[in-house]
mmCIF file of C-alpha atoms in Angstrom:
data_model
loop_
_atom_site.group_PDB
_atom_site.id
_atom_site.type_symbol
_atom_site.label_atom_id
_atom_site.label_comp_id
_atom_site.label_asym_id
_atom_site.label_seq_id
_atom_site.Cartn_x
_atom_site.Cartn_y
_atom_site.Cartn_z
ATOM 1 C CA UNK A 1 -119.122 -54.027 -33.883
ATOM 2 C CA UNK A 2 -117.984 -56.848 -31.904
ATOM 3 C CA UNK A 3 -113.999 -56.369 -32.526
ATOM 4 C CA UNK A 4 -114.543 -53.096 -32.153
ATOM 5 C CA UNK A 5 -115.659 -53.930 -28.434
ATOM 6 C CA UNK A 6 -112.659 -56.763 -28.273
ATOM 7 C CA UNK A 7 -110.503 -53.589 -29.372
ATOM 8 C CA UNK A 8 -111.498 -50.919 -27.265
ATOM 9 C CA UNK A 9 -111.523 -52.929 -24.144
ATOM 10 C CA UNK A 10 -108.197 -54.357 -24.675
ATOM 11 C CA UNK A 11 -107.133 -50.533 -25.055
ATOM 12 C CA UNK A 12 -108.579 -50.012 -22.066
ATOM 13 C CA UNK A 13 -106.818 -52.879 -19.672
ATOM 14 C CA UNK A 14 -103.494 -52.083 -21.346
ATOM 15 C CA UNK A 15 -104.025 -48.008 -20.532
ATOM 16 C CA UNK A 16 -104.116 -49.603 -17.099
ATOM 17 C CA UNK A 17 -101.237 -51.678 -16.807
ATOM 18 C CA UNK A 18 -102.583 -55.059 -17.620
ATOM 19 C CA UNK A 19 -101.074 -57.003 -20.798
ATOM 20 C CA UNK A 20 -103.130 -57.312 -24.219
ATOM 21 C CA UNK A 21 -105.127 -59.678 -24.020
ATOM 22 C CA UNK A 22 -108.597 -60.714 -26.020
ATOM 23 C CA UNK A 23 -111.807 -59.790 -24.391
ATOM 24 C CA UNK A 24 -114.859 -61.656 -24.618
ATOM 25 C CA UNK A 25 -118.194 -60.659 -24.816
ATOM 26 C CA UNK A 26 -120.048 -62.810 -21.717
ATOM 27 C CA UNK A 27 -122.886 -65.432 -22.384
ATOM 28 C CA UNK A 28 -125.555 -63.114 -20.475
ATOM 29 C CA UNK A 29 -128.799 -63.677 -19.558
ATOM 30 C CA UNK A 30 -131.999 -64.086 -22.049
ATOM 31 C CA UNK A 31 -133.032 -60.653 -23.278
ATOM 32 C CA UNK A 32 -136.701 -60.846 -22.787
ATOM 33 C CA UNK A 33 -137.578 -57.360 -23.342
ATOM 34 C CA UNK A 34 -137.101 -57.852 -27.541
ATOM 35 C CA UNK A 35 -140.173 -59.016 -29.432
ATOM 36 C CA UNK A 36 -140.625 -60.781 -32.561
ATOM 37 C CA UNK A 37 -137.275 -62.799 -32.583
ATOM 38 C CA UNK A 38 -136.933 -66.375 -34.317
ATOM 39 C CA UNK A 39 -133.725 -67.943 -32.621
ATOM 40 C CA UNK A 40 -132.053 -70.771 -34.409
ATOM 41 C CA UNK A 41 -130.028 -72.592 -31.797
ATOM 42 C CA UNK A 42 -127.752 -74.770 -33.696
ATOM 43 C CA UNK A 43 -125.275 -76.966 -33.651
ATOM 44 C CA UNK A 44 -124.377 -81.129 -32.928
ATOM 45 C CA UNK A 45 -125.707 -83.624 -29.979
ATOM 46 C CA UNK A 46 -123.721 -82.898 -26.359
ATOM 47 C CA UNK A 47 -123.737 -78.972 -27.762
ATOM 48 C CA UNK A 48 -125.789 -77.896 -25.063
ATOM 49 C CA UNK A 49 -128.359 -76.471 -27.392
ATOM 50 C CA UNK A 50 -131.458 -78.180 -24.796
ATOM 51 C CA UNK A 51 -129.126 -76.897 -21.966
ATOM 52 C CA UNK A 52 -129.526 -73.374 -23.673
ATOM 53 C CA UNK A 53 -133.276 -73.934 -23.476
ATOM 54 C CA UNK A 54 -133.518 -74.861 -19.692
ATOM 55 C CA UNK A 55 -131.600 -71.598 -19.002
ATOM 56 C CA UNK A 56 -133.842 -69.649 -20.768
ATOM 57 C CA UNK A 57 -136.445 -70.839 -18.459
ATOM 58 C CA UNK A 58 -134.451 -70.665 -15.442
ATOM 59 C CA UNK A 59 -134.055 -66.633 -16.405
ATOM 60 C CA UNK A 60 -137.536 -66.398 -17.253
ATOM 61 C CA UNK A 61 -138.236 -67.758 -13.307
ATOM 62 C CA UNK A 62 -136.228 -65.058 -11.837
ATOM 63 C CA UNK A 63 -137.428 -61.947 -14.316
ATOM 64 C CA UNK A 64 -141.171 -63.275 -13.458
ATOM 65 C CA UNK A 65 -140.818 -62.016 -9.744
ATOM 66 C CA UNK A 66 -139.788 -58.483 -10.912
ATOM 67 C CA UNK A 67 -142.378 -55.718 -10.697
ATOM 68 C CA UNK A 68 -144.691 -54.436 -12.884
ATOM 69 C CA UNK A 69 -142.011 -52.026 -14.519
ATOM 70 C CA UNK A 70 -140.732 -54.775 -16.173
ATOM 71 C CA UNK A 71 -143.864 -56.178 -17.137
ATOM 72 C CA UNK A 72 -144.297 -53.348 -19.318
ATOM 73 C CA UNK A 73 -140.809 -53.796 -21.219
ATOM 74 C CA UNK A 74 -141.921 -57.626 -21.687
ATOM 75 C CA UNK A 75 -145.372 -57.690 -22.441
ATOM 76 C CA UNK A 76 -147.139 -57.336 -26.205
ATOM 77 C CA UNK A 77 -150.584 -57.419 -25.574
ATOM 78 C CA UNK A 78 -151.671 -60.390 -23.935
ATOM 79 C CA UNK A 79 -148.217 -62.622 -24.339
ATOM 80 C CA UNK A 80 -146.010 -61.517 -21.897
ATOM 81 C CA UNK A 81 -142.081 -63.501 -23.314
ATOM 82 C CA UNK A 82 -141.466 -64.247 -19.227
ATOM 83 C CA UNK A 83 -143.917 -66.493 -20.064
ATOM 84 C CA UNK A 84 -141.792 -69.195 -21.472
ATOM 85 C CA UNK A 85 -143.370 -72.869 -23.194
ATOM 86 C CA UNK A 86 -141.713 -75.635 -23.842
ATOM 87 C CA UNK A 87 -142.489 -77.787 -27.424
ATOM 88 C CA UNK A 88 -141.205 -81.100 -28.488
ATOM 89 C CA UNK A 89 -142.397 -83.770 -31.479
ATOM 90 C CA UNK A 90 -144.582 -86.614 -30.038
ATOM 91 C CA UNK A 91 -142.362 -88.519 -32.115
ATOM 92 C CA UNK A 92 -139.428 -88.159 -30.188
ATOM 93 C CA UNK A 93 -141.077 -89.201 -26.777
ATOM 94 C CA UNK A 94 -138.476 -92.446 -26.816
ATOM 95 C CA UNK A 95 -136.049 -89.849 -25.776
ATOM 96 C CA UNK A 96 -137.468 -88.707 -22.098
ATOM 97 C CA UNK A 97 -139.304 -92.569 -20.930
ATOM 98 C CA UNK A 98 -136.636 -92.245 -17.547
ATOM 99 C CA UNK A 99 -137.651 -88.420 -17.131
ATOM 100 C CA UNK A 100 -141.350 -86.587 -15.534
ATOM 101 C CA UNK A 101 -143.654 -86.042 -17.864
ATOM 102 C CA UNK A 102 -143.230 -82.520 -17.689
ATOM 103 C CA UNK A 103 -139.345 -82.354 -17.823
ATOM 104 C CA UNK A 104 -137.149 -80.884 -19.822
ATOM 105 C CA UNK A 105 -134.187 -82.728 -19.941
ATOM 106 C CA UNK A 106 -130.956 -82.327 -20.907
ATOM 107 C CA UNK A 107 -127.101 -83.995 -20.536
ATOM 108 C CA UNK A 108 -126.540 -83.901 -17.023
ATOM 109 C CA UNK A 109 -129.986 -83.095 -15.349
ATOM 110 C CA UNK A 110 -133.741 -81.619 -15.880
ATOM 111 C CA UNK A 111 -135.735 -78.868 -15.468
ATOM 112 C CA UNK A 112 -140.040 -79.586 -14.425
ATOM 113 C CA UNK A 113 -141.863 -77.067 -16.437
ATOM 114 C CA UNK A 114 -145.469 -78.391 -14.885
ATOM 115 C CA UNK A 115 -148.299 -77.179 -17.515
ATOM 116 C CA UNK A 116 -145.762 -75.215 -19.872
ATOM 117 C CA UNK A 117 -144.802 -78.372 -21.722
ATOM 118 C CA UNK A 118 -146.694 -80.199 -24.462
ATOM 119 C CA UNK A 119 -145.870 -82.688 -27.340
ATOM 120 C CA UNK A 120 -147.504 -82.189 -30.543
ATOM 121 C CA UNK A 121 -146.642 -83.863 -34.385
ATOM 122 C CA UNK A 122 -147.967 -80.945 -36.716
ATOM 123 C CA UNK A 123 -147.591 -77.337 -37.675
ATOM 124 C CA UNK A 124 -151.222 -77.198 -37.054
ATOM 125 C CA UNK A 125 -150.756 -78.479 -33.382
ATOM 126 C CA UNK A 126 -148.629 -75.244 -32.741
ATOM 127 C CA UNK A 127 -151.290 -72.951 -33.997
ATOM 128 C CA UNK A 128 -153.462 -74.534 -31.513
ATOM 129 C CA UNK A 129 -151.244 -74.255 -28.510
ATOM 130 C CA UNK A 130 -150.473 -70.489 -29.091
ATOM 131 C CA UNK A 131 -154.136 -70.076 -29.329
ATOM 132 C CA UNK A 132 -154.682 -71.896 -25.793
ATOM 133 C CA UNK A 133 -151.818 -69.872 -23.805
ATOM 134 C CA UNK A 134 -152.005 -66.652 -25.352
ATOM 135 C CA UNK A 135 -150.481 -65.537 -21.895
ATOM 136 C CA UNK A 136 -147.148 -67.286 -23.484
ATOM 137 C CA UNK A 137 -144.577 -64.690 -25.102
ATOM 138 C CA UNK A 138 -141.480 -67.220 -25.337
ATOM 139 C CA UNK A 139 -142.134 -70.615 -27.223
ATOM 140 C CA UNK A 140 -139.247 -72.942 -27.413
ATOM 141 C CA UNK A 141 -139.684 -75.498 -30.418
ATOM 142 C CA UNK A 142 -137.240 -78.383 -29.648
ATOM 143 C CA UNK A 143 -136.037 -79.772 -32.555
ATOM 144 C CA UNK A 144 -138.111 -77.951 -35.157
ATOM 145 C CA UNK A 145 -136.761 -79.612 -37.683
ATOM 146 C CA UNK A 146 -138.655 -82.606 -37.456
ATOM 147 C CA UNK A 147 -141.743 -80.826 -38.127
ATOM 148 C CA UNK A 148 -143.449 -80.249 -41.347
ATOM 149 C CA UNK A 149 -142.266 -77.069 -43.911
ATOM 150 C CA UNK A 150 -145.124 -74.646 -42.769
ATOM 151 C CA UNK A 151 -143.898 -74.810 -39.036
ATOM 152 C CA UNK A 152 -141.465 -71.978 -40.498
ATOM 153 C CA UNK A 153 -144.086 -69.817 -41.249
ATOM 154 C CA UNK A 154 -146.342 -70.440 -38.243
ATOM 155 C CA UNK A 155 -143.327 -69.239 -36.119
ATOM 156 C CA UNK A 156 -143.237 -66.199 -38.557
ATOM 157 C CA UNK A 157 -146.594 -65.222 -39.075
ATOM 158 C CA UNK A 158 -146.741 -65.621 -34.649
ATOM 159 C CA UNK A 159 -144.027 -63.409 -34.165
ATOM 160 C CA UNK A 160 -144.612 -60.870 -36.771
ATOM 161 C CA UNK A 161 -148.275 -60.355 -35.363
ATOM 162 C CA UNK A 162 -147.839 -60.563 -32.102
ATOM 163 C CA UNK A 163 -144.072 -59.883 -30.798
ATOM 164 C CA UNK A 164 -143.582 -63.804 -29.938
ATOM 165 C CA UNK A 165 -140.636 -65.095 -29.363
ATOM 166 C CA UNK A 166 -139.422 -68.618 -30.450
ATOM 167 C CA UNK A 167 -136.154 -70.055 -29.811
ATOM 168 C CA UNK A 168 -135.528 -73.617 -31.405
ATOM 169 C CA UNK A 169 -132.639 -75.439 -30.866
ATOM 170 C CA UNK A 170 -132.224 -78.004 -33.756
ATOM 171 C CA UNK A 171 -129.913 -80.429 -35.790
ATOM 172 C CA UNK A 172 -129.382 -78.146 -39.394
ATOM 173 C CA UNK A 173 -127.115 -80.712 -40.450
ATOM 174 C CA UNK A 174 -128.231 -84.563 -40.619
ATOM 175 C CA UNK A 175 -125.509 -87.384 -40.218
ATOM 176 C CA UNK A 176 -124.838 -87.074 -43.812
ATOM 177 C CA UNK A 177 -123.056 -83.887 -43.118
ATOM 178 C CA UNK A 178 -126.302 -82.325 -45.188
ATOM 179 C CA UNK A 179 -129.006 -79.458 -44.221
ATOM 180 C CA UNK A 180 -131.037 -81.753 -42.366
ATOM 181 C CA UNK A 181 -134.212 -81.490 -44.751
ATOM 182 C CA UNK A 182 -136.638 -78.595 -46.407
ATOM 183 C CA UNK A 183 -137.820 -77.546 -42.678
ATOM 184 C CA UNK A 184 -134.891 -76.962 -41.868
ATOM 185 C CA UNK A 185 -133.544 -74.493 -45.176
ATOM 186 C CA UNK A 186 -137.074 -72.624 -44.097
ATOM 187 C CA UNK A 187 -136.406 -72.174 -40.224
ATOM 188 C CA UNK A 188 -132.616 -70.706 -41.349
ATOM 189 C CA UNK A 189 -133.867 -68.230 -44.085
ATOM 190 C CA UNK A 190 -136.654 -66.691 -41.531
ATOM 191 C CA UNK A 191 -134.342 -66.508 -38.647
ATOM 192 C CA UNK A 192 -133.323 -63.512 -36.985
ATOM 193 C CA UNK A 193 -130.957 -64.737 -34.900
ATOM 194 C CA UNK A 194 -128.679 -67.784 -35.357
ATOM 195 C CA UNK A 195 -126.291 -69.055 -32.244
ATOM 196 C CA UNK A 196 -123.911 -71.731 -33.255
ATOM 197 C CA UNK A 197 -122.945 -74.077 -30.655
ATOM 198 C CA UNK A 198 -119.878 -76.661 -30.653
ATOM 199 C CA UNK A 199 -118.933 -79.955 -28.809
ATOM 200 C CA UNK A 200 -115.937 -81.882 -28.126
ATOM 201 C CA UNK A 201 -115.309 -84.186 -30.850
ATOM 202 C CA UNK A 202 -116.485 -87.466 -28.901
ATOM 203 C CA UNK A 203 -113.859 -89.507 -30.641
ATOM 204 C CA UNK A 204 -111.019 -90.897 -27.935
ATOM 205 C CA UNK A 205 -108.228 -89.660 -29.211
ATOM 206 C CA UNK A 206 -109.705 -86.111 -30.419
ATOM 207 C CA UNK A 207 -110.056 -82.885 -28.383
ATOM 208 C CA UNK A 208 -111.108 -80.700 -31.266
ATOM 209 C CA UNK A 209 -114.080 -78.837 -31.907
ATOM 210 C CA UNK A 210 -116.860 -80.958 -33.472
ATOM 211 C CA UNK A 211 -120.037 -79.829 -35.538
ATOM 212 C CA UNK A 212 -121.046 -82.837 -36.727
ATOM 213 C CA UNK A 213 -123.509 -85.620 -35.782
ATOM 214 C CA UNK A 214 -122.186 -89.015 -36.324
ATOM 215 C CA UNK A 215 -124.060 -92.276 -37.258
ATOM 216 C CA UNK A 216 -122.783 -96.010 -36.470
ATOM 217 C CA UNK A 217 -123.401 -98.905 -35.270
ATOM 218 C CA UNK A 218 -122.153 -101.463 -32.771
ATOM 219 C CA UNK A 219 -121.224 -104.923 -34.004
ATOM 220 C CA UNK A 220 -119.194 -107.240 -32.251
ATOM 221 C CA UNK A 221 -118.152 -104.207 -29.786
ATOM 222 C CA UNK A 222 -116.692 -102.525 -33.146
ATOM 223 C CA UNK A 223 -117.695 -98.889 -34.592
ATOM 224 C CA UNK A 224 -119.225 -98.944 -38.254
ATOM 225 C CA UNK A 225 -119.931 -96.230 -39.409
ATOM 226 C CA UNK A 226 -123.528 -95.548 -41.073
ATOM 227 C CA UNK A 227 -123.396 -95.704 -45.145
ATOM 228 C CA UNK A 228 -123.892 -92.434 -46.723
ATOM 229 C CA UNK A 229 -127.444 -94.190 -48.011
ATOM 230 C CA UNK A 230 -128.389 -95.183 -44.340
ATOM 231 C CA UNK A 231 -132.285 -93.966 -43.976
ATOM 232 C CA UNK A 232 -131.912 -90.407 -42.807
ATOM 233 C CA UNK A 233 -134.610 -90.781 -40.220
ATOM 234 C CA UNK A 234 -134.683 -93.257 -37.771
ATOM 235 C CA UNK A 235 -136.896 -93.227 -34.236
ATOM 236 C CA UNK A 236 -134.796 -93.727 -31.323
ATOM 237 C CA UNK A 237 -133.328 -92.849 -28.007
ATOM 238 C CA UNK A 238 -130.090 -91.527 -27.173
ATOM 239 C CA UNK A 239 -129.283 -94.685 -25.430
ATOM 240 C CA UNK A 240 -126.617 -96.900 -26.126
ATOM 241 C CA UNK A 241 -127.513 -99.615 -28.435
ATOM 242 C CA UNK A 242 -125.612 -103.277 -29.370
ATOM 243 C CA UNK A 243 -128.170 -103.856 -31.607
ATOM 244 C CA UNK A 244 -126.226 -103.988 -35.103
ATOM 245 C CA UNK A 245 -129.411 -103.020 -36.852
ATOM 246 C CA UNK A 246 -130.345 -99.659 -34.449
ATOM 247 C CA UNK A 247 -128.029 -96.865 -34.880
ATOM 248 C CA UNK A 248 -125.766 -94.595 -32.172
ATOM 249 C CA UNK A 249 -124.819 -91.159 -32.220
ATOM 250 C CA UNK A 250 -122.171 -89.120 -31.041
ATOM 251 C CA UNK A 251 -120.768 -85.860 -32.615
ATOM 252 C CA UNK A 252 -117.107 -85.756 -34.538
ATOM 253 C CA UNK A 253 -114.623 -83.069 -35.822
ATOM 254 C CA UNK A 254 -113.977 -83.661 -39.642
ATOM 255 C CA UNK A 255 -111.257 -85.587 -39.455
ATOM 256 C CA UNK A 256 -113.392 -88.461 -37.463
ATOM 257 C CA UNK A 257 -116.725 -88.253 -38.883
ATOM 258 C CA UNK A 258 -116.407 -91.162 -41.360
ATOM 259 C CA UNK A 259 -119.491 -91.865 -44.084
ATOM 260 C CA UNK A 260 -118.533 -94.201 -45.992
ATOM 261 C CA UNK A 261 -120.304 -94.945 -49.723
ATOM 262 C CA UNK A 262 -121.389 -91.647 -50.884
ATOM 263 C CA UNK A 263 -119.546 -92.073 -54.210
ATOM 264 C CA UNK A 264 -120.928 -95.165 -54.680
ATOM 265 C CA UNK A 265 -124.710 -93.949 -53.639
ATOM 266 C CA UNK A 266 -124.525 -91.220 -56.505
ATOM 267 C CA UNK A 267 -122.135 -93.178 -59.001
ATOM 268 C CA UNK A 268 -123.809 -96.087 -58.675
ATOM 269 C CA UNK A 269 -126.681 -97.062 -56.491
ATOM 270 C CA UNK A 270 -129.077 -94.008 -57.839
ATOM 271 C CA UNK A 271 -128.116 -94.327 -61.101
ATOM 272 C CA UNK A 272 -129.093 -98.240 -60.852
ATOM 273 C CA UNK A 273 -132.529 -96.806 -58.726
ATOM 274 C CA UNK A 274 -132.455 -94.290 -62.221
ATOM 275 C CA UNK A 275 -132.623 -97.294 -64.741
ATOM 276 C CA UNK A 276 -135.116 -99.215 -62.734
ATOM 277 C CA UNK A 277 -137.498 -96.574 -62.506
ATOM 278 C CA UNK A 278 -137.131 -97.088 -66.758
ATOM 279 C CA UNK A 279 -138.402 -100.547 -66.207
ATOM 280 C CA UNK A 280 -135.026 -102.431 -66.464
ATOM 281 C CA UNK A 281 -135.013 -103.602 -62.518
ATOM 282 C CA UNK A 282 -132.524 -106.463 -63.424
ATOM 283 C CA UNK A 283 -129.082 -104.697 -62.747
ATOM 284 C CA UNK A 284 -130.498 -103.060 -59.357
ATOM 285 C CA UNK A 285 -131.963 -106.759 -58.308
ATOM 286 C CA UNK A 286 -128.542 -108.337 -58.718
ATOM 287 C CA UNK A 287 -126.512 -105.005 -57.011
ATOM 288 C CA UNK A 288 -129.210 -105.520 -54.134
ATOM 289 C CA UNK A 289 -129.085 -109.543 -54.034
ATOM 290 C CA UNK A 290 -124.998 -108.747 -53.767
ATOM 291 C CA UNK A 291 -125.301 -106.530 -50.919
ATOM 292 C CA UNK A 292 -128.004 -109.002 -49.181
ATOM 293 C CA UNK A 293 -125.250 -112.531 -49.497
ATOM 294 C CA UNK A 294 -122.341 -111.821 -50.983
ATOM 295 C CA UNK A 295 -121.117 -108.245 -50.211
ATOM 296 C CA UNK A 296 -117.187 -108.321 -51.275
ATOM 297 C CA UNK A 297 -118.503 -108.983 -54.986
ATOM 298 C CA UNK A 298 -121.226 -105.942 -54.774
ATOM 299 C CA UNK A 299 -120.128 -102.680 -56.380
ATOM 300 C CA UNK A 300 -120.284 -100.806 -52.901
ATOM 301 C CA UNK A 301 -117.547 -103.384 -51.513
ATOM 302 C CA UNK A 302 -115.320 -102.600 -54.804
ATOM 303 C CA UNK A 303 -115.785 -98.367 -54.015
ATOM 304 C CA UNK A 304 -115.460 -98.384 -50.356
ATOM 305 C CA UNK A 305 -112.353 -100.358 -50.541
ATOM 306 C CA UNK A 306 -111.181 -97.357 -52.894
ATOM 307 C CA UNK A 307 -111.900 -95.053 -49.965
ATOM 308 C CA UNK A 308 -109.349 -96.602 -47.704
ATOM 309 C CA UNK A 309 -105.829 -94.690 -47.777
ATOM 310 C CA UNK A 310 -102.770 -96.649 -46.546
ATOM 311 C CA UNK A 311 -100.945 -96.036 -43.905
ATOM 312 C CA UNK A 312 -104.148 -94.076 -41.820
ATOM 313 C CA UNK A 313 -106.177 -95.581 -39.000
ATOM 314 C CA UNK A 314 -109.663 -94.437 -39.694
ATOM 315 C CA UNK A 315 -109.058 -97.109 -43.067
ATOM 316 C CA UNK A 316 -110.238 -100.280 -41.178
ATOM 317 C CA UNK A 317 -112.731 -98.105 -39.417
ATOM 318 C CA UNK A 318 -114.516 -97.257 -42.848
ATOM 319 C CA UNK A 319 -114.582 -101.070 -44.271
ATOM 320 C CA UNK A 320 -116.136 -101.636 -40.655
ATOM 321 C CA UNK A 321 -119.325 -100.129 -42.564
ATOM 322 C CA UNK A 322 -119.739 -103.025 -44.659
ATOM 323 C CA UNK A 323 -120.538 -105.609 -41.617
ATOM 324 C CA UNK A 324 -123.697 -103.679 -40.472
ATOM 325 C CA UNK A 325 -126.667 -105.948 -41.471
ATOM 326 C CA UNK A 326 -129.373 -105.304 -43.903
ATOM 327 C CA UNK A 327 -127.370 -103.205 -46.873
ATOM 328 C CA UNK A 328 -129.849 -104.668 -49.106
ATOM 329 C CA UNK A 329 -132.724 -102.911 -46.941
ATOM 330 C CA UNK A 330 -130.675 -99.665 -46.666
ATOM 331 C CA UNK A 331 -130.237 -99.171 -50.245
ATOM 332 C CA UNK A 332 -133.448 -100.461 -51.318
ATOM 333 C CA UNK A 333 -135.438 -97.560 -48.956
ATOM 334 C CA UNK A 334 -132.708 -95.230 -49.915
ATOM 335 C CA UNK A 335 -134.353 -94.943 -53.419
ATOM 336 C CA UNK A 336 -137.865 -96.041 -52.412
ATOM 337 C CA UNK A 337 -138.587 -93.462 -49.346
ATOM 338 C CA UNK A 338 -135.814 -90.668 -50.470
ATOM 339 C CA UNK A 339 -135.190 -90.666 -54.008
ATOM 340 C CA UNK A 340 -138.576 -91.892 -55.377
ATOM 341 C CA UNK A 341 -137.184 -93.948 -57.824
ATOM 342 C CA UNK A 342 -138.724 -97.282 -57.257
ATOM 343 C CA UNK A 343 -142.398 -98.002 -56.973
ATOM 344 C CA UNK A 344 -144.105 -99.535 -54.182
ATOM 345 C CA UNK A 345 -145.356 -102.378 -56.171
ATOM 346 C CA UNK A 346 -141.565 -103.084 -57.429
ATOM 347 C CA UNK A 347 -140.155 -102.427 -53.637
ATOM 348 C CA UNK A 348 -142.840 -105.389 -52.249
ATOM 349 C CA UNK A 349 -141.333 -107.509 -55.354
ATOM 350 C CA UNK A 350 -137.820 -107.244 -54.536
ATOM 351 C CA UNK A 351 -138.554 -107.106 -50.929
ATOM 352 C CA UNK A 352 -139.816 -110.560 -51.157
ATOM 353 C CA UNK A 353 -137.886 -112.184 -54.423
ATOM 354 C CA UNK A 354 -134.264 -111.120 -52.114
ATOM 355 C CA UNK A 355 -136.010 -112.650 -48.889
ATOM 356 C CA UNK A 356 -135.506 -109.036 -47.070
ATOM 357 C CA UNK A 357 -135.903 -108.185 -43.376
ATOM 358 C CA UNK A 358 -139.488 -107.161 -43.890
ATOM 359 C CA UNK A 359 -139.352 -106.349 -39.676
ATOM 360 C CA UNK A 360 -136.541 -103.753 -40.307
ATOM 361 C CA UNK A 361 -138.216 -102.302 -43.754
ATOM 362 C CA UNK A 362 -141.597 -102.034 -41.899
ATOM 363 C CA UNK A 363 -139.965 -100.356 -38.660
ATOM 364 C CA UNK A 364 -137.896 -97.875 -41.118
ATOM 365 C CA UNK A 365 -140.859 -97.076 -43.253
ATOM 366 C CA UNK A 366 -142.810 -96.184 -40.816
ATOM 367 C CA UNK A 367 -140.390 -94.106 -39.003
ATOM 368 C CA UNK A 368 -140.424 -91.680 -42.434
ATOM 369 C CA UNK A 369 -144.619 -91.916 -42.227
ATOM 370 C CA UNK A 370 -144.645 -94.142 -45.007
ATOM 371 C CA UNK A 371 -147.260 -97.659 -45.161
ATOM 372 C CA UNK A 372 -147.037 -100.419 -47.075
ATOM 373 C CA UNK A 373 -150.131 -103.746 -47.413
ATOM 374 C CA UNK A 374 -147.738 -106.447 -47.612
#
């Protein structure tokens, strides 16, 4: 349908003289008359997918002083989708300290939503809000991902009975170039709508189209990038960090998103998680002890060297990796949190045998809702 429309209308400017040229379709305003939509907004950070969301609401302000005529063609019952409210994860609160309470904030500026804002941490926290503004036909979810797998099916079950409409504009792809988690498979296969959005690629030299979202840190003023076994969810802001131990994010094309170590995290590291879980810990203790003291004789030093390729920049870039502190923490909560391979009573033991940054394990642990009594 679509190049059929690019087609016709270029017939149309030629039949009147112009030159052929490709005609786009527009990026017009939010279609609030259609019920029962689920719209995944997707793509990396700087996409504009929390822009999208703030003009949603700045459409919904102007179609809310319409007359009753419209009403009609927007209204199901008692949820009228003018009615637009705005959800994000009390988890990601770090995010918005500098902004109102009730702002929703994006790159460049804000929008005050007053009472149509809330955080909440559950699936269950949803149901409850949709039962206190039943007056509320739009429902943005910001970030759905984060939440548990039955948010999916709340936002189904809510639109299906009663014409709601949810946009959520959400990370699908974590910095491992990976669908982010379960949550997020669910939210794609009941979609009805997807939009794909794109950024620059936020490299210097790079003015290509990026989809990615990029982990690394800062050490000594130097990019490293994030391991391919770095904990997939860490708490943060968007700020700027030196901290060598907190993690920054931009978004890359292919050619600059660098993640180092994934051959060595299935080759090796899991496999050594794999034999441990068996009850022979010895080979993973000295791996880890390696990593922790004396990383150019550890296994990942040996297959991250073997990702380098001469003569190309991004080579120094990806042995950068290696000088981020706490590997040893990385890949021990890599197969403790993620992969499930080592117990709790074995993590404590090697936590505290390899002298580990207990700090950074407790901080991480807790970020993925895990608890450990040291």
């Amino acid at each position: 349908m679509g190049n059929r429309a690019e087609y016709d209308s270029g017939d149309f400017l030629k039949s009147l003289g112009f030159p052929e040229i490709r005609v786009h379709q527009s990026n017009g305003h939010f279609d609030f008359t259609k019920a029962g939509r689920r719209i995944l907004v997707i793509g990396p950070m700087g996409s504009g997918k929390t822009e999208y969301s703030a003009k949603i609401w700045r459409d919904a302000r102007v179609t809310l002083e319409k007359s009753d005529i419209v009403a009609e063609q927007t209204r199901t019952g008692d949820a009228d989708r003018r009615n637009v409210f705005f959800v994000r994860s009390a988890l990601d609160e770090k995010r918005f300290e500098e902004y109102p309470e009730d702002a929703l904030a994006y790159r460049g500026g804000y929008e005050r939503l007053g009472n149509n804002i809330a955080s909440i941490r559950s699936s269950f926290d949803l149901e409850q809000l949709i039962s206190d503004f039943p007056q509320m036909g739009t429902w943005i979810i910001d970030e759905a991902s984060f939440f548990d797998e039955r948010m999916a099916y709340v936002i189904k079950n809510a639109s299906d009975k009663w014409g709601l409409v949810f946009v959520y504009p959400t990370l699908i792809l974590n910095f491992r170039r990976d669908i982010f988690n379960s949550t997020a498979r669910l939210l794609i296969e009941t979609a009805t709508d997807v939009f794909p959005l794109t950024a620059y690629c936020e490299h210097s030299d790079c003015i290509q189209d990026s989809f990615y979202t990029y982990r690394y840190y800062s050490v000594g003023g130097q990019e490293c990038p994030a391991l391919y076994f770095d904990p997939l969810i860490i708490i943060g802001g968007d700020q700027k960090k030196e901290d060598p131990r907190e993690p920054n994010y931009c978004t890359r094309c292919d050619h600059h998103h660098y993640l180092p170590g994934k051959v060595y995290t299935y080759f090796t590291l899991k496999p050594l998680g794999e034999s441990a879980a068996k009850g022979n810990p010895a080979l993973l203790r000295q791996e880890l002890e390696l990593l922790g003291n004396n990383v150019k004789e550890s296994e990942l030093y040996s297959s991250v060297l073997g990702e380098q390729e001469d003569g190309l920049s991004h080579s120094q870039v990806i042995m950068n990796a290696l000088k981020v502190p706490c590997l040893a923490e990385k890949a021990l909560l890599y197969l403790f949190v993620e992969q499930n391979l080592v117990s709790s009573g074995l993590f404590k033991q090697l936590a505290e045998d390899l002298n580990m940054d207990r700090e950074y394990l407790i901080s991480r642990l807790a970020d993925s809702g895990r608890t450990l009594r040291w």
